Amino acid sequence: MKNDDTKAETDTVLQGRTDSEHIVQAIDEGRNKRVRKLLQRMHPAMVAALLERLAPEQRLSLWQQIDLPMEERVLPHLRPALRAQLASDSSDDSAVDTTAPNQLDAVRRAYARGKLKRVGKILRGTHPAKVAGLLEALPPRERSTVWSMVDVERSGKVLVYLHDEIRSALATELEPDDLLAAVQPLALDDLVDLIQVLPAEVAALLMNANTGRRRQQLDSMLRYPEDAAGGLMNTDVIEVRADVKVSTVLRYLRQMETLPPQTDVLMVVDREGTYRGALPLSALVTSGLDTHVADVMRTDLASIPVDTPGTEVARLFQNFDLISAPVVDAASRLVGRITVDDVVDLIREDSERTMMQMAGLDDEADIFAPVLVSSRRRALWLGINLLTAFLAAWVIGRFQATLSQLVALAVLMPIVASMGGIAGSQTLTLVIRGLALGQVQKGNWRDLLNRELGISILNGLLWSSVIALLAVAWFGNWGLGGVLGVAILINLLCAAVAGLAIPLMLTRLGIDPALAGSVVLTTVTDVIGFFAFLGLATWWLL
């Protein structure tokens, strides 16, 4: 018996030594989540012994990973001098930084001072969406350290709110078992979004961790494109049949621990799973117990096919003020539902994508991505812009003789191009928005063109007159003022036509007008503006 006790004690010591070595290695590698996990299985006396023999910098790093309950058990085992020092550091870590203007500044100040406990405290008191915002606002080195202070049980919720590039990078920093623990509580649609951006081997790990019905649901959802109804839906649907009574449905709901989020209706299906209608919860709780579902269900809530584009889904939710909507396959069988929170995310992402693509940027890119990577991403559009600039320069070069005889033309040329560019961009933005909302279609583009031409004529007459008079006052040349005014009017009219025609043509060619529209428009307004101004000056003034 004595030998068994001695062996058990020896095994404990050996295990402690092994954990200590692993902790030191994890500290050196900056793997703070692993440090905290290893600390959970160590005796306070062994943690104290490890603190005693570590170098000051390693000791401080380890102390920053020891939570308050563990602190109180470790401190009595330390030498008095070290105990006082660490207790003082702990007190400082718990202080609130009242001088920081915002959370980001508070996090960065705490990071700069090595006060990671304070960082962890800030993160624990912050909503996961705001934690994601803080992480995206940090440079990569700081981001990795701050991410290591997010508790594993909250990591999955934070990953949901991150942009794809950063989400993938931070997810792969987690150890496999931590990643599995973090994502298992996620809703299936959020888990699908995460799997789609992870490296293949990590995605396979998450897939294999799910079994049974959950795995089948994942496989089903991953079959559909990310930006279609099937990729947006969740499978947490409550189904009832039309031939049952309200009392039966109420008893069924009472057996459930909770209802899925954003549940405003129950989906009514037949025995084959075909969608028949929706039973609003408001109708359920106000109807008599003996009433059949068929008598109170709604048949006007149309289903959404799984292959419906995300933009069309967003439009349906907007037009009909939906909170949730059924999704059906080609045979009209109910396969899931889309909720308004997913549609709000879709609308926000589309808005960000449009804004970034108009500048030739990737909406999912990390704002602190490496310089070489970002340079490569932007080089394409800079090159395209260079070609269009050479085209405008070539037009100017055709009129070198005119420019050499009347230098004032070179001074006034930018005005013509600028006025056309602004007018064209107004029309372009209006049309791109109309296409996105379904307001601009084949049947009404002629009416819209007439409207934009009318606006251009009125604004052209007004501002060409003003600018012509200013040019006469500046250079004392009535002919120059007249040429400038006519050129501006011509460019404004062409800008209106181009602002409408360019997005329509790009859409027909399958090109996103938000991505290429502004580049093409700038080329058109510059070339036409320079050609009209210099051509009129050559014909009239010389």
Tab-separated table of N, CA and C in Angstrom, residues 213 217 220-221 224 229-230 232-239 265 267 269 273 275 302-306 324-329 332-339:
chain	number	residue	atom	x	y	z
A	213	ARG	N	-27.656	13.536	-37.112
A	213	ARG	CA	-28.511	14.490	-37.829
A	213	ARG	C	-27.797	15.816	-38.064
A	217	GLN	N	-27.327	17.661	-41.648
A	217	GLN	CA	-27.765	19.034	-41.902
A	217	GLN	C	-26.610	19.880	-42.440
A	220	SER	N	-25.992	19.024	-46.032
A	220	SER	CA	-27.053	19.571	-46.876
A	220	SER	C	-26.851	21.054	-47.125
A	221	MET	N	-26.513	21.812	-46.086
A	221	MET	CA	-26.352	23.261	-46.216
A	221	MET	C	-25.116	23.630	-47.018
A	224	TYR	N	-25.145	24.167	-51.035
A	224	TYR	CA	-25.685	25.333	-51.702
A	224	TYR	C	-24.663	26.472	-51.711
A	229	ALA	N	-30.174	31.315	-51.221
A	229	ALA	CA	-31.059	31.061	-50.087
A	229	ALA	C	-30.626	29.821	-49.316
A	230	GLY	N	-30.179	28.782	-50.028
A	230	GLY	CA	-29.731	27.568	-49.348
A	230	GLY	C	-28.528	27.799	-48.469
A	232	LEU	N	-27.921	30.669	-46.946
A	232	LEU	CA	-28.320	31.582	-45.869
A	232	LEU	C	-29.207	30.918	-44.824
A	233	MET	N	-29.843	29.822	-45.180
A	233	MET	CA	-30.865	29.236	-44.315
A	233	MET	C	-30.262	28.497	-43.121
A	234	ASN	N	-31.122	28.282	-42.144
A	234	ASN	CA	-30.823	27.408	-41.019
A	234	ASN	C	-31.865	26.294	-41.012
A	235	THR	N	-31.526	25.199	-40.369
A	235	THR	CA	-32.427	24.037	-40.400
A	235	THR	C	-33.230	23.883	-39.100
A	236	ASP	N	-33.200	24.896	-38.234
A	236	ASP	CA	-33.911	24.810	-36.957
A	236	ASP	C	-35.388	25.170	-37.150
A	237	VAL	N	-36.081	24.346	-37.916
A	237	VAL	CA	-37.478	24.615	-38.273
A	237	VAL	C	-38.404	23.778	-37.391
A	238	ILE	N	-39.464	24.406	-36.923
A	238	ILE	CA	-40.508	23.670	-36.202
A	238	ILE	C	-41.638	23.398	-37.190
A	239	GLU	N	-41.894	22.106	-37.443
A	239	GLU	CA	-42.890	21.701	-38.429
A	239	GLU	C	-44.131	21.158	-37.723
A	265	VAL	N	-43.308	32.176	-36.746
A	265	VAL	CA	-44.297	31.276	-37.337
A	265	VAL	C	-43.787	29.845	-37.235
A	267	MET	N	-43.903	26.216	-39.367
A	267	MET	CA	-44.080	25.819	-40.760
A	267	MET	C	-45.047	24.630	-40.851
A	269	VAL	N	-46.524	21.549	-42.895
A	269	VAL	CA	-46.143	20.634	-43.980
A	269	VAL	C	-47.106	19.446	-43.983
A	273	GLY	N	-43.561	16.163	-46.238
A	273	GLY	CA	-42.676	17.286	-45.959
A	273	GLY	C	-42.844	18.452	-46.903
A	275	TYR	N	-44.175	21.920	-48.201
A	275	TYR	CA	-44.601	23.138	-47.512
A	275	TYR	C	-46.015	23.514	-47.925
A	302	ALA	N	-45.264	33.034	-49.038
A	302	ALA	CA	-44.644	32.247	-50.104
A	302	ALA	C	-43.310	31.681	-49.652
A	303	SER	N	-42.997	30.514	-50.158
A	303	SER	CA	-41.708	29.889	-49.857
A	303	SER	C	-40.636	30.436	-50.801
A	304	ILE	N	-39.373	30.244	-50.409
A	304	ILE	CA	-38.230	30.716	-51.192
A	304	ILE	C	-37.453	29.504	-51.691
A	305	PRO	N	-37.280	29.352	-52.991
A	305	PRO	CA	-36.480	28.231	-53.506
A	305	PRO	C	-35.031	28.323	-53.030
A	306	VAL	N	-34.388	27.173	-52.866
A	306	VAL	CA	-33.037	27.142	-52.303
A	306	VAL	C	-32.018	27.862	-53.169
A	324	SER	N	-39.082	35.790	-40.637
A	324	SER	CA	-38.527	34.517	-41.096
A	324	SER	C	-39.313	34.066	-42.321
A	325	ALA	N	-38.692	33.199	-43.117
A	325	ALA	CA	-39.348	32.721	-44.336
A	325	ALA	C	-38.909	31.290	-44.609
A	326	PRO	N	-39.822	30.448	-45.123
A	326	PRO	CA	-39.478	29.047	-45.406
A	326	PRO	C	-38.634	28.927	-46.678
A	327	VAL	N	-37.751	27.932	-46.685
A	327	VAL	CA	-36.929	27.621	-47.862
A	327	VAL	C	-37.291	26.208	-48.306
A	328	VAL	N	-37.525	26.034	-49.623
A	328	VAL	CA	-37.949	24.740	-50.136
A	328	VAL	C	-37.028	24.304	-51.271
A	329	ASP	N	-36.984	22.989	-51.514
A	329	ASP	CA	-36.178	22.460	-52.617
A	329	ASP	C	-37.010	22.430	-53.897
A	332	SER	N	-40.571	21.331	-53.673
A	332	SER	CA	-41.380	22.101	-52.709
A	332	SER	C	-41.356	21.507	-51.314
A	333	ARG	N	-40.376	20.648	-51.012
A	333	ARG	CA	-40.222	20.126	-49.657
A	333	ARG	C	-39.492	21.156	-48.796
A	334	LEU	N	-39.964	21.318	-47.573
A	334	LEU	CA	-39.356	22.271	-46.653
A	334	LEU	C	-37.975	21.777	-46.224
A	335	VAL	N	-36.939	22.605	-46.419
A	335	VAL	CA	-35.577	22.214	-46.051
A	335	VAL	C	-34.968	23.135	-45.002
A	336	GLY	N	-35.590	24.276	-44.729
A	336	GLY	CA	-35.034	25.185	-43.733
A	336	GLY	C	-35.791	26.495	-43.718
A	337	ARG	N	-35.209	27.472	-43.056
A	337	ARG	CA	-35.814	28.796	-42.987
A	337	ARG	C	-34.717	29.852	-42.936
A	338	ILE	N	-35.039	31.031	-43.405
A	338	ILE	CA	-34.130	32.176	-43.341
A	338	ILE	C	-34.717	33.169	-42.346
A	339	THR	N	-33.872	33.714	-41.483
A	339	THR	CA	-34.334	34.664	-40.476
A	339	THR	C	-33.774	36.049	-40.772
